[in-house]
PDB file of C-alpha atoms in Angstrom:
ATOM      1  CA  UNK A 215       0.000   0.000   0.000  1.00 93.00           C
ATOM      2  CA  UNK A 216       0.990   4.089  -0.872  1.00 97.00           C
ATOM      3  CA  UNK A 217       0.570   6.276   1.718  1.00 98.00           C
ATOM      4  CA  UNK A 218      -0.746   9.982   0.436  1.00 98.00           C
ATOM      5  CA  UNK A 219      -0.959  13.435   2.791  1.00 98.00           C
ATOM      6  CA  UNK A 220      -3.766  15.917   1.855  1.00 98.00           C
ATOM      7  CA  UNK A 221      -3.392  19.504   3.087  1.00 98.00           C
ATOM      8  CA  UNK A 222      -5.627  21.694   3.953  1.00 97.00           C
ATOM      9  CA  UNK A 223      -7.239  24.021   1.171  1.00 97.00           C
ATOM     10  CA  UNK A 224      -7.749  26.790   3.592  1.00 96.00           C
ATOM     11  CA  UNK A 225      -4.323  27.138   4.871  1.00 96.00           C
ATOM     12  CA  UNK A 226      -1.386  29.887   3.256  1.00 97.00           C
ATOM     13  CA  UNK A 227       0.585  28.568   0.918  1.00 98.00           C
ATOM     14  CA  UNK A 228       3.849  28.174   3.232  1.00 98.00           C
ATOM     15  CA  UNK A 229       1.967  25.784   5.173  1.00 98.00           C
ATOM     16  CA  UNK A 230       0.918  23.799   2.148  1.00 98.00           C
ATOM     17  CA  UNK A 231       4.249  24.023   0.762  1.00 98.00           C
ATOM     18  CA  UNK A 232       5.600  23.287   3.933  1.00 98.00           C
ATOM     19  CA  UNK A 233       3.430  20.020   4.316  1.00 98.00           C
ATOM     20  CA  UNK A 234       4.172  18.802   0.948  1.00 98.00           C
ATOM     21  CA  UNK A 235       7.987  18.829   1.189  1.00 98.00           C
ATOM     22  CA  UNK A 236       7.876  17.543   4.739  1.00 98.00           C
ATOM     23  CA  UNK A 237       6.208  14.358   2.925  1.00 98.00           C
ATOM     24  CA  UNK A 238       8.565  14.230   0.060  1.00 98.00           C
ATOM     25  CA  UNK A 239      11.559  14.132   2.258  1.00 98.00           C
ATOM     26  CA  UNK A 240       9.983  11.467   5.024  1.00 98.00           C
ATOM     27  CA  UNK A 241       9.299   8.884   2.045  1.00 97.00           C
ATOM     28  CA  UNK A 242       4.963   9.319   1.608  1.00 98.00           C
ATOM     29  CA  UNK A 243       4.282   9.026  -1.885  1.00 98.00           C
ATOM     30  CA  UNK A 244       1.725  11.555  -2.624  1.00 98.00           C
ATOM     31  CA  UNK A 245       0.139  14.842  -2.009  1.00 98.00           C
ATOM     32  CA  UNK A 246      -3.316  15.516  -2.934  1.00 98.00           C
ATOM     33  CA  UNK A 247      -5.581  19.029  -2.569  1.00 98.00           C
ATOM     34  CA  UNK A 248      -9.043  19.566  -2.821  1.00 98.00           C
ATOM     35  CA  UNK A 249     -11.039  21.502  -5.946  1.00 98.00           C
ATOM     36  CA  UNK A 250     -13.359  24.211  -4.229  1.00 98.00           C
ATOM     37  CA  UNK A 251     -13.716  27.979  -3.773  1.00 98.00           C
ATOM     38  CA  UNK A 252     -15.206  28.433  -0.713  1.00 97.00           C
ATOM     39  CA  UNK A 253     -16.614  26.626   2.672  1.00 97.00           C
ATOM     40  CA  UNK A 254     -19.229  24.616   2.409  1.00 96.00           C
ATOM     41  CA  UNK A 255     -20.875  26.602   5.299  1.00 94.00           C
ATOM     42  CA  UNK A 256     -22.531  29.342   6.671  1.00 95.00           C
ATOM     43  CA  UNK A 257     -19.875  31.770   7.237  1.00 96.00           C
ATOM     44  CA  UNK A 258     -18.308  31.684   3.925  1.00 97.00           C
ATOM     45  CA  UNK A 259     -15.221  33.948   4.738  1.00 96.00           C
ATOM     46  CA  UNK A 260     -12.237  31.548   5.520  1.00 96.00           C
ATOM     47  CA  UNK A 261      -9.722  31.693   2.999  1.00 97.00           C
ATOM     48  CA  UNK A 262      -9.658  28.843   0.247  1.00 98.00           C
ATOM     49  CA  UNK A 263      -6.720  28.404  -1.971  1.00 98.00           C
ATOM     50  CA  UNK A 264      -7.693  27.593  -6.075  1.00 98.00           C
ATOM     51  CA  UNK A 265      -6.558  23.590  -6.799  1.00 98.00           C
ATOM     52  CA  UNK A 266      -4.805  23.802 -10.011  1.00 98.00           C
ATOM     53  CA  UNK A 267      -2.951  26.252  -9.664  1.00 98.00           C
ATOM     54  CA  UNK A 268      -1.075  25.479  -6.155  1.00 98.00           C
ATOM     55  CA  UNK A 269      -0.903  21.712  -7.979  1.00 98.00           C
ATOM     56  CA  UNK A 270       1.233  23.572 -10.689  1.00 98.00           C
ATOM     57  CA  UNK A 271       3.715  25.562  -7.737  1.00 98.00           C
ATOM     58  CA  UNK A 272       3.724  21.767  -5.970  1.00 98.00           C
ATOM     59  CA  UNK A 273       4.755  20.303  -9.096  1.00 98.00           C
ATOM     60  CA  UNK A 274       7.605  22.799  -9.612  1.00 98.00           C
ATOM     61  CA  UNK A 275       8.513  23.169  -5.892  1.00 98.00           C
ATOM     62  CA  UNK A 276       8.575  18.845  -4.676  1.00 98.00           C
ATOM     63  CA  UNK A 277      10.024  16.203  -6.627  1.00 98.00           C
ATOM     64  CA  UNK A 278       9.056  12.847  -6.778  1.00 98.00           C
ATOM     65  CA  UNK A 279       5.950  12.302  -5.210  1.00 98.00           C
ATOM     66  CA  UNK A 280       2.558  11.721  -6.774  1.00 98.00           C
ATOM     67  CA  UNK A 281       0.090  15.342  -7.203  1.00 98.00           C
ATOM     68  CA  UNK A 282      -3.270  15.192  -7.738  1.00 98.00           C
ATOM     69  CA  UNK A 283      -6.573  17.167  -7.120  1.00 98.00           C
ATOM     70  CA  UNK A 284      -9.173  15.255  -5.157  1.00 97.00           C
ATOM     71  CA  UNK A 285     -10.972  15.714  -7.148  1.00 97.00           C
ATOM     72  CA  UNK A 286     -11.587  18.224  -9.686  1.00 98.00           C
ATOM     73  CA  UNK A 287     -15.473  19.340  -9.740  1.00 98.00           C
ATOM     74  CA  UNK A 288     -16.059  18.742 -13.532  1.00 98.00           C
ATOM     75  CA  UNK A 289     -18.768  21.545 -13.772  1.00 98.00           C
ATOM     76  CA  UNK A 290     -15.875  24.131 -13.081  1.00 98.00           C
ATOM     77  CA  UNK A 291     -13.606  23.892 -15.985  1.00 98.00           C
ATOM     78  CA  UNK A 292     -14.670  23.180 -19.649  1.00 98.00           C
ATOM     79  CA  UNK A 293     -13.168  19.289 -20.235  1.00 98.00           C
ATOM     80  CA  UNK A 294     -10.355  20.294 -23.129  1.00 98.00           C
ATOM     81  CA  UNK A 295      -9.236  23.328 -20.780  1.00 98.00           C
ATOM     82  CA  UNK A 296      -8.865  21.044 -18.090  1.00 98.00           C
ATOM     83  CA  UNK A 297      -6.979  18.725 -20.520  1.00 98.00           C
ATOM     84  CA  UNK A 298      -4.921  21.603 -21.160  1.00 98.00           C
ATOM     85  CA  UNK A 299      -3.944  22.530 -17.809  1.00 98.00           C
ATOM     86  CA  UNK A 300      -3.751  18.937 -16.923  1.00 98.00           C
ATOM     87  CA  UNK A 301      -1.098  18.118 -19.500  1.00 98.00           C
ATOM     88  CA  UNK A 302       1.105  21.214 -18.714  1.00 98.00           C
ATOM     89  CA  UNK A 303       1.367  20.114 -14.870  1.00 98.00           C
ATOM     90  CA  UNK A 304       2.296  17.134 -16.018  1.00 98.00           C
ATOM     91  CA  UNK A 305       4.858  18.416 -17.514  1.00 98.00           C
ATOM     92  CA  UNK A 306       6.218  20.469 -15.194  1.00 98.00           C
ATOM     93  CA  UNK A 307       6.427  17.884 -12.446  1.00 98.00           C
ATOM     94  CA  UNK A 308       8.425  15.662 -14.694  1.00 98.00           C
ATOM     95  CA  UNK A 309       5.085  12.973 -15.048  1.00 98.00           C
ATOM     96  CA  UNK A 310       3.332  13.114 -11.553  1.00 98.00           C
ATOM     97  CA  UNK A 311       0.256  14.224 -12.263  1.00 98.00           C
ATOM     98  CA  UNK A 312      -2.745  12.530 -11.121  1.00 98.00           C
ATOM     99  CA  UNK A 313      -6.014  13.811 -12.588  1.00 98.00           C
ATOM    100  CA  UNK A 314      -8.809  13.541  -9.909  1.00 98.00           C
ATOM    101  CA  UNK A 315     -12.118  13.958 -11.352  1.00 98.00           C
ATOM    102  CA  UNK A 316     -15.724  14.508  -9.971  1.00 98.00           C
ATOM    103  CA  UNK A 317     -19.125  14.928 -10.962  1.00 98.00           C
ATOM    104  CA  UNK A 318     -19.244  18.706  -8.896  1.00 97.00           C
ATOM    105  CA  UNK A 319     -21.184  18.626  -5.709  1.00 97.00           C
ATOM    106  CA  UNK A 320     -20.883  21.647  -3.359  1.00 97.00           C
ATOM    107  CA  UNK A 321     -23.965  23.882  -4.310  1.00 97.00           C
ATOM    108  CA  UNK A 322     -23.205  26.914  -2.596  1.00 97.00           C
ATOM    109  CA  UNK A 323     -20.031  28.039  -4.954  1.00 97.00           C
ATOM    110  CA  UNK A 324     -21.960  26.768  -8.243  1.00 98.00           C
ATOM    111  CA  UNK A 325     -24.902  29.816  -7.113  1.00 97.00           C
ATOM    112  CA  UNK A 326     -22.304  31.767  -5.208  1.00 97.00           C
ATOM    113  CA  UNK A 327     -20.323  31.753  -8.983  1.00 97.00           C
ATOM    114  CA  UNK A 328     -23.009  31.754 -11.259  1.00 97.00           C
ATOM    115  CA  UNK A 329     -22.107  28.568 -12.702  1.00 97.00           C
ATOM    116  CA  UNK A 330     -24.671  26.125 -13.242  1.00 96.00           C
ATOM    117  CA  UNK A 331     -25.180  23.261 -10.733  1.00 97.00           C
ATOM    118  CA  UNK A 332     -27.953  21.029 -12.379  1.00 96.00           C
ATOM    119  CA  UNK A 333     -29.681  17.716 -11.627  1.00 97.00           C
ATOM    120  CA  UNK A 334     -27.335  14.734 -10.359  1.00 97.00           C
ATOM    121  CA  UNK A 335     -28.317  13.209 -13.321  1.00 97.00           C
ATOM    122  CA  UNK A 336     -27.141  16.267 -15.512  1.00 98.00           C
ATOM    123  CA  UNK A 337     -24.075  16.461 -13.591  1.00 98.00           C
ATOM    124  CA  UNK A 338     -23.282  12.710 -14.217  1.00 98.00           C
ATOM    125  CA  UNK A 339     -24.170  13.032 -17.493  1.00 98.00           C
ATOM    126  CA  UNK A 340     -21.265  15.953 -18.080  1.00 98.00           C
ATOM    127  CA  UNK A 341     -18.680  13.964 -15.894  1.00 98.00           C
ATOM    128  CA  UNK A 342     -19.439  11.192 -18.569  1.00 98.00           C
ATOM    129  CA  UNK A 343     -18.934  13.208 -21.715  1.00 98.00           C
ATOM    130  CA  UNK A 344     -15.819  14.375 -19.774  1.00 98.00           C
ATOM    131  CA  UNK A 345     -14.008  11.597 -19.620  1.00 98.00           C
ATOM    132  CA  UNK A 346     -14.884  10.727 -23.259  1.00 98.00           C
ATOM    133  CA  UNK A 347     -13.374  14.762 -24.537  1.00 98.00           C
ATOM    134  CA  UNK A 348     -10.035  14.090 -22.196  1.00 98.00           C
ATOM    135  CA  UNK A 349      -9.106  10.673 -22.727  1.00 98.00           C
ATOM    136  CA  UNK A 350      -9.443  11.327 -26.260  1.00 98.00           C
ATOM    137  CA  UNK A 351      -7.264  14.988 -26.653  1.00 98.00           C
ATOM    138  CA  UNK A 352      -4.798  13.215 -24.420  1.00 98.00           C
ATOM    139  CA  UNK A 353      -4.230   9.850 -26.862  1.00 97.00           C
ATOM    140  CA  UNK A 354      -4.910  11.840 -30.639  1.00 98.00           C
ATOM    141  CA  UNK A 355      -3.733  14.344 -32.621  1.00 97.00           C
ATOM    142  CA  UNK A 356      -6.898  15.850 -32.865  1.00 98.00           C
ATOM    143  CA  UNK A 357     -10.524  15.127 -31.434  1.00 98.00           C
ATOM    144  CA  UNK A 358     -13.742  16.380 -32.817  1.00 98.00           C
ATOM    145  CA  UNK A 359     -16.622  15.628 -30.667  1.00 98.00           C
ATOM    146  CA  UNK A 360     -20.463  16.477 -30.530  1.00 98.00           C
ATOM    147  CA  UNK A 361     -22.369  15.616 -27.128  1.00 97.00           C
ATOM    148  CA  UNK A 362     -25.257  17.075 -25.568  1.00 97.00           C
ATOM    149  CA  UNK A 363     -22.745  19.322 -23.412  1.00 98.00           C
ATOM    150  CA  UNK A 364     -19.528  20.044 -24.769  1.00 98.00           C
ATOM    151  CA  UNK A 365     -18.500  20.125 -28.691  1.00 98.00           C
ATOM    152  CA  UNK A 366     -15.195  20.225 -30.039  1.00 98.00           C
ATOM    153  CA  UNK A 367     -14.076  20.361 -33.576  1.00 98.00           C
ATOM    154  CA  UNK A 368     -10.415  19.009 -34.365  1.00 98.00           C
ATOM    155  CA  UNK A 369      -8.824  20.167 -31.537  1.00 98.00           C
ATOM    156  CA  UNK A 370      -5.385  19.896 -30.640  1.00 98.00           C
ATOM    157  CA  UNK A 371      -3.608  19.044 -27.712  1.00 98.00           C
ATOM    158  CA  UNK A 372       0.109  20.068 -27.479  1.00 98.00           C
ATOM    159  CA  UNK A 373       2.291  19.442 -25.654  1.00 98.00           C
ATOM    160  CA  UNK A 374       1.320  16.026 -24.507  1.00 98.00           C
ATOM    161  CA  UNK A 375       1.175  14.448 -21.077  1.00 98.00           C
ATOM    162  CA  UNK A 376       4.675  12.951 -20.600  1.00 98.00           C
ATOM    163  CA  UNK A 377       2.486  10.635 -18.994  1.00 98.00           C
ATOM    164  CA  UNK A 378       0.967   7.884 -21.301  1.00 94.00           C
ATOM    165  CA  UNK A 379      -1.594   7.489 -20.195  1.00 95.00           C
ATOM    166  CA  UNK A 380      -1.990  10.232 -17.829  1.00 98.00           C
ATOM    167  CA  UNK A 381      -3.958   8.622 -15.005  1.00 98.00           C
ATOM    168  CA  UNK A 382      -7.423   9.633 -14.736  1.00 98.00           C
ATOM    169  CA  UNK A 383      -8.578   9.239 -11.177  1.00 98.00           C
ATOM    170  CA  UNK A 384     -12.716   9.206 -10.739  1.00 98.00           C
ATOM    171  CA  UNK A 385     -13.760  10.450  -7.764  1.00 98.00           C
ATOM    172  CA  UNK A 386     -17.151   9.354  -5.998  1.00 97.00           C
ATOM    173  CA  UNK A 387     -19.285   6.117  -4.893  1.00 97.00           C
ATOM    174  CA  UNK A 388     -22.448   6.263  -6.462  1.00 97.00           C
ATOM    175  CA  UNK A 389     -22.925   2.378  -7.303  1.00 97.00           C
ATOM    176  CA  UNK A 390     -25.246   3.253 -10.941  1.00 97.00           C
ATOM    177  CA  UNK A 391     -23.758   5.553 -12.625  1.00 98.00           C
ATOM    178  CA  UNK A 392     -20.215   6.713 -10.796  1.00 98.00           C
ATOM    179  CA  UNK A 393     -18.552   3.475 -10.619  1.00 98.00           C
ATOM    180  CA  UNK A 394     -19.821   2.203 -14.002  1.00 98.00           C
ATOM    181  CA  UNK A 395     -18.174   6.004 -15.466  1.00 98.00           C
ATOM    182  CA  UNK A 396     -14.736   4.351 -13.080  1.00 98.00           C
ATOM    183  CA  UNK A 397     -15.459   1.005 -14.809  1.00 98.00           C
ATOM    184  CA  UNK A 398     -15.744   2.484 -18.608  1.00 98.00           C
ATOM    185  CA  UNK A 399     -12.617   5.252 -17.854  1.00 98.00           C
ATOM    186  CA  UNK A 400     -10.722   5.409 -14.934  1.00 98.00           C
ATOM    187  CA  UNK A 401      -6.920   4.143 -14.334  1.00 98.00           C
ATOM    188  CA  UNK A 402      -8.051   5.242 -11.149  1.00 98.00           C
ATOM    189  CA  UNK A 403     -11.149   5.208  -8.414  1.00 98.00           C
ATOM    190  CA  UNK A 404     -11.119   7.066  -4.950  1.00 98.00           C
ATOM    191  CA  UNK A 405     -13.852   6.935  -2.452  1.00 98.00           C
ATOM    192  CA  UNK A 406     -14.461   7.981   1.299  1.00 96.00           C
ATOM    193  CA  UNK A 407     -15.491   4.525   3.145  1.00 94.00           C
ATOM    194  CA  UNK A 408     -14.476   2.105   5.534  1.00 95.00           C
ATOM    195  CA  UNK A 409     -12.838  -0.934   4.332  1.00 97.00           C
ATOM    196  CA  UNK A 410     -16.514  -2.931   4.924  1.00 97.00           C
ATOM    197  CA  UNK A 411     -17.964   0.360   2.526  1.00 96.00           C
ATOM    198  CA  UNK A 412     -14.821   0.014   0.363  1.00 97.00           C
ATOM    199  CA  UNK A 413     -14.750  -3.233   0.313  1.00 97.00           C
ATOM    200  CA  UNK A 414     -18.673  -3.517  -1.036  1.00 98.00           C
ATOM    201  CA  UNK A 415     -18.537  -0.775  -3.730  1.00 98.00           C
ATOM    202  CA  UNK A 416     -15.192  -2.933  -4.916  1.00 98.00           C
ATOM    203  CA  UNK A 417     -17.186  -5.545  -5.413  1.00 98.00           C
ATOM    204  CA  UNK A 418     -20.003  -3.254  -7.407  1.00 98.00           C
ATOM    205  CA  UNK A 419     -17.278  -1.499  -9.851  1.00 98.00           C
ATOM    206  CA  UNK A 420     -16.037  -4.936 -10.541  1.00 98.00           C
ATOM    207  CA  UNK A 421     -19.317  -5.926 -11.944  1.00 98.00           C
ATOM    208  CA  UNK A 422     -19.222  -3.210 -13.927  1.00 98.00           C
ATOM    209  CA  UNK A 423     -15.701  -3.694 -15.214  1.00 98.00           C
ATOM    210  CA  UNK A 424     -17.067  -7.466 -16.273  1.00 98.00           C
ATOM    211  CA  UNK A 425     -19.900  -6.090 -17.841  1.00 98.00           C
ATOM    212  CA  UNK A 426     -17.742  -4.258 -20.096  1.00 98.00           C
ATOM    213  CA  UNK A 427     -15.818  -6.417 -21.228  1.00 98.00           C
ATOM    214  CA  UNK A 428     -12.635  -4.733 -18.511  1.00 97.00           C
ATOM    215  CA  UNK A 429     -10.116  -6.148 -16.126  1.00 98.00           C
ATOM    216  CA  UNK A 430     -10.796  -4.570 -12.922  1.00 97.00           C
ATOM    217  CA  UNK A 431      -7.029  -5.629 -11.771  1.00 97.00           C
ATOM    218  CA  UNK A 432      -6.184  -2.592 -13.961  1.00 98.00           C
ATOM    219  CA  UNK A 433      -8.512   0.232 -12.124  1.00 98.00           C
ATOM    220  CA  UNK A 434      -6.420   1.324  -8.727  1.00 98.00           C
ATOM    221  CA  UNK A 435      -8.113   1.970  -5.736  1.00 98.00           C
ATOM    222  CA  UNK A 436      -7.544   4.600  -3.105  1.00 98.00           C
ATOM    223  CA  UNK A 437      -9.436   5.877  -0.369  1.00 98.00           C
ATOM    224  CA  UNK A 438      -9.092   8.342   2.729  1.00 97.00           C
ATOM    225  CA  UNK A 439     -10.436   8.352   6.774  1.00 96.00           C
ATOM    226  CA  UNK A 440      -9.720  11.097   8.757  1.00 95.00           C
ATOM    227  CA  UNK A 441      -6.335  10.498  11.179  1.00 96.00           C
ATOM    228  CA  UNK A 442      -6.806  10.353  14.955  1.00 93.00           C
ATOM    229  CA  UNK A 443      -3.973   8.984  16.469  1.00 90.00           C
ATOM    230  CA  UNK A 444      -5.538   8.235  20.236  1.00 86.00           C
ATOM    231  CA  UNK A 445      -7.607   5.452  21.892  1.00 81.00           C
ATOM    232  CA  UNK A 446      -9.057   8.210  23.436  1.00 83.00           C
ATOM    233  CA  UNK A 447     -13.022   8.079  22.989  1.00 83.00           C
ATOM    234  CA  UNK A 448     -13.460  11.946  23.266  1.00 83.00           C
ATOM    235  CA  UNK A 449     -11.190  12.661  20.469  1.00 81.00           C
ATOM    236  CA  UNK A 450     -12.551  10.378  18.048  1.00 81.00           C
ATOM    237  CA  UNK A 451     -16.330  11.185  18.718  1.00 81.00           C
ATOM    238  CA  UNK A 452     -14.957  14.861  18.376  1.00 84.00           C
ATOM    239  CA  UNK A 453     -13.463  14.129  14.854  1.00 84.00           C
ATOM    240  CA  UNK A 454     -16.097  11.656  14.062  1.00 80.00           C
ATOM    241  CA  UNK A 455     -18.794  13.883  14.189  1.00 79.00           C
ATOM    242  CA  UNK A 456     -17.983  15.293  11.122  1.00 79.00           C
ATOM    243  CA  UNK A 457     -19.626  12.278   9.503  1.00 84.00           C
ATOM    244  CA  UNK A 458     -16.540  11.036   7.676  1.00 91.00           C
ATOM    245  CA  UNK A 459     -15.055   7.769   8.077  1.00 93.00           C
ATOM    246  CA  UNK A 460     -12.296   7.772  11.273  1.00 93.00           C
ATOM    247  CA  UNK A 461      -9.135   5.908  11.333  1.00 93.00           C
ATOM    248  CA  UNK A 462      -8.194   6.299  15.080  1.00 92.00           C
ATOM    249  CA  UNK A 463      -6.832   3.990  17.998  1.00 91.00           C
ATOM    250  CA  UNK A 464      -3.577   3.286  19.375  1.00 93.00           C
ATOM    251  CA  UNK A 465      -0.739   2.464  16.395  1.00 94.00           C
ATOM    252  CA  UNK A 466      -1.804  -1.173  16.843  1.00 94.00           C
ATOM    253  CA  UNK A 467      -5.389  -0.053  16.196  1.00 93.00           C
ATOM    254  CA  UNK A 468      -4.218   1.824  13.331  1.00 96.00           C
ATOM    255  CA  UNK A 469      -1.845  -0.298  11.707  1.00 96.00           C
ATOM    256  CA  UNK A 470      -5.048  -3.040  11.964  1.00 96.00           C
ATOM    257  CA  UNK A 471      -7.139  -0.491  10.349  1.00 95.00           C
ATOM    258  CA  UNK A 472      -4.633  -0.222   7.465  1.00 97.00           C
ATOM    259  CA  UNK A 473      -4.577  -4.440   6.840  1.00 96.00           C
ATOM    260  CA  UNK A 474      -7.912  -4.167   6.902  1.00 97.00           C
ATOM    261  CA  UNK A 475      -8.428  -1.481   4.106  1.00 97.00           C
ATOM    262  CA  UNK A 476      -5.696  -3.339   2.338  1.00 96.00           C
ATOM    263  CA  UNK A 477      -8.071  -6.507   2.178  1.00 97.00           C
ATOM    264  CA  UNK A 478     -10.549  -4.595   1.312  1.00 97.00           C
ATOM    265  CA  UNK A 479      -8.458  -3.742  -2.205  1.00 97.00           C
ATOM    266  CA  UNK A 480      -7.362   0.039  -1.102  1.00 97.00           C
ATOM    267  CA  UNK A 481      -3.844   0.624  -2.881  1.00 97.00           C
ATOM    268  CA  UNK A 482      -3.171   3.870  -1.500  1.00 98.00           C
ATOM    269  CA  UNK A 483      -4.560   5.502   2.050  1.00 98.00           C
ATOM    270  CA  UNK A 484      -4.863   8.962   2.179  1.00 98.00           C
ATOM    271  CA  UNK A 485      -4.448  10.991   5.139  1.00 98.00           C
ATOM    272  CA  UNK A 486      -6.385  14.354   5.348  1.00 97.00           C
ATOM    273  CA  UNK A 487      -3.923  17.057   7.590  1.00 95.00           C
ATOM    274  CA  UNK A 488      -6.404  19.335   8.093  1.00 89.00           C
ATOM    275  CA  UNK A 489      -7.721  17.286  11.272  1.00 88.00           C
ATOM    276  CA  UNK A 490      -4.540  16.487  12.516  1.00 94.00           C
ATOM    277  CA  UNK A 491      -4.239  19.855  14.911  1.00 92.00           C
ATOM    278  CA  UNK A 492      -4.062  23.574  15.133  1.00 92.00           C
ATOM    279  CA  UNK A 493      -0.564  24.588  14.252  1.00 96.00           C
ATOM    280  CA  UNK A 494       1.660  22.864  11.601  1.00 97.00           C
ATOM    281  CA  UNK A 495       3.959  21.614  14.180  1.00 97.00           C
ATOM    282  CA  UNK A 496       0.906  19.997  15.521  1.00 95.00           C
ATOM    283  CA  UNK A 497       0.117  18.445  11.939  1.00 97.00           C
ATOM    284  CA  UNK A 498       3.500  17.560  10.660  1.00 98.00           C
ATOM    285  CA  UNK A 499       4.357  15.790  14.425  1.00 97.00           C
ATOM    286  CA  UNK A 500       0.943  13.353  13.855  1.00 96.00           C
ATOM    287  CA  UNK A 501       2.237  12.896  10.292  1.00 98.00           C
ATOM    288  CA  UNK A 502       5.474  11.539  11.420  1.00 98.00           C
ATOM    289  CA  UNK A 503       3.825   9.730  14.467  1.00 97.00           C
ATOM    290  CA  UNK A 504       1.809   7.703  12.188  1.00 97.00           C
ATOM    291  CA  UNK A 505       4.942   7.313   9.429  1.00 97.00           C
ATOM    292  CA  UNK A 506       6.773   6.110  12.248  1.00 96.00           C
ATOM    293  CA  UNK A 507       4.670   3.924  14.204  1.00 96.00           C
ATOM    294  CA  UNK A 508       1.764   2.806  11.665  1.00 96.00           C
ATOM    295  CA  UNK A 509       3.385   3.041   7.848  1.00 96.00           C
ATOM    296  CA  UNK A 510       6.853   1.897   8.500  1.00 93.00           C
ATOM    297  CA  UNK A 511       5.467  -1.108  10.606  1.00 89.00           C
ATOM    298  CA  UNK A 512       3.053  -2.079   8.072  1.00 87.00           C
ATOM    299  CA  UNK A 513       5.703  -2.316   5.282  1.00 68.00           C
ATOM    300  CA  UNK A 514       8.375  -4.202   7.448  1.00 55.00           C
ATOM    301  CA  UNK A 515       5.462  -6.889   8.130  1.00 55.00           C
TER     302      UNK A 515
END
């Protein structure tokens, strides 16, 4: 199993900079950073850093771990601009680039914005005609395309990925339409779950894969809990009530939790920072708690 860190969105860039070459240099093997424009909240004033382009200063500023947005709401960008920017980060970091991608679900930026938030169904419909307009600029010279959303007539794509493919990473669980989107186009799936969740939607994209005609050995799966590194029952009802899944316990617990999302066919774990305490001496001690006592033991055994 990989071991990712995702930083906060809402912190300055010297922290985020700061976390992501603290990873590099401890041996993690990817950084990941979320795709939104504002809280999803009441008070709407906290600072929120734009995705791509701190991916683009990651990918010139850290070498050789894994970058990726997770994920990239697909209603924000137009596909072959995102193709675009997606190719020239993955340039600049030298072929890192993972390309997270979503159907768009935080309603308050698409009204905040002006940009149009639809049905689910219209949303899934885009991310599908998505995947259909990137995968094709990135493998041909040119791509014409006419779907009900976005139309393109032989349109380049230069330079390249370096990547080939790049890896297209699709974001989301949704059992109908999501994971059968994964099945038809994804190198890539992520998911929030525990390994029992994980380990059931598995199952569900690899019925899809068979009924397309697809090995599902060749989609890779990630996922992410939020970190708390006590046995302490306070602290993880305190994180836990944020309704995400919680990987907490003593490093026994924890390194238990990680065999057990490894059964469940999770390739890469992804640690969120942003729970992990106040300052980022706070964040960047639990970081190296867990490499220390949780990752390093897990890869020795």
């Amino acid at each position: 199993m990989q071991f990712a860190v995702w930083p906060s969105m809402n912190d300055p860039w010297s922290e985020t900079l700061a976390i992501a070459r603290h990873a590099e240099a401890t041996g993690w093997d990817g950084v990941y950073y979320a795709d939104h424009f504002m809280p999803n909240a009441a008070d709407v004033s906290a600072p929120v850093s734009e995705c791509w382009t701190t991916l683009a200063a990651l990918a010139a500023a850290v070498p050789r771990i894994r970058i990726g947005p997770l994920v990239t709401g697909n209603t924000y960008r137009h596909p072959a601009v995102l193709a675009k920017m997606a190719a020239t980060v993955d340039n600049i970091s030298g072929g890192r680039l993972v390309l997270g991608l979503g159907a768009g679900w935080q309603e308050n930026e698409h009204r905040a914005y002006g940009i149009e938030f639809s049905t689910v169904k219209g949303r899934l419909d885009r991310l599908e005609e998505a995947c259909e307009v990137i995968t094709s600029l990135f493998a041909n010279r040119r791509t014409t395309f006419e779907g009900r959303y976005y139309r393109l007539e032989d349109a380049p794509l230069e330079p390249k990925p370096l990547q080939q493919p790049l890896p297209l990473l699709i974001g989301g669980g949704g059992e109908r339409r999501t994971l059968r989107i994964a099945a038809r186009f994804a190198d890539e799936w992520n998911t929030w779950g525990t390994p029992e969740v994980l380990a059931h939607k598995g199952r569900i994209l690899d019925r899809h894969c068979a009924e397309l005609g697809r090995d599902p050995r060749t989609i890779r799966r990630s996922a992410q809990a939020l970190l708390v590194m006590s046995d302490d029952p306070a602290a993880l009802e305190r994180v836990g009530r944020a309704g995400f899944p919680v990987l907490g316990g003593s490093p026994a617990d924890l390194r238990a939790a990680v065999e057990r999302y490894a059964e469940a066919g999770v390739q890469e774990l992804i640690i969120p920072a942003f729970t992990l305490g106040r300052t980022l001496e706070d964040r960047l001690g639990v970081l190296d708690r867990f490499n220390e006592q949780v990752i390093s033991r897990v890869s020795r055994e």
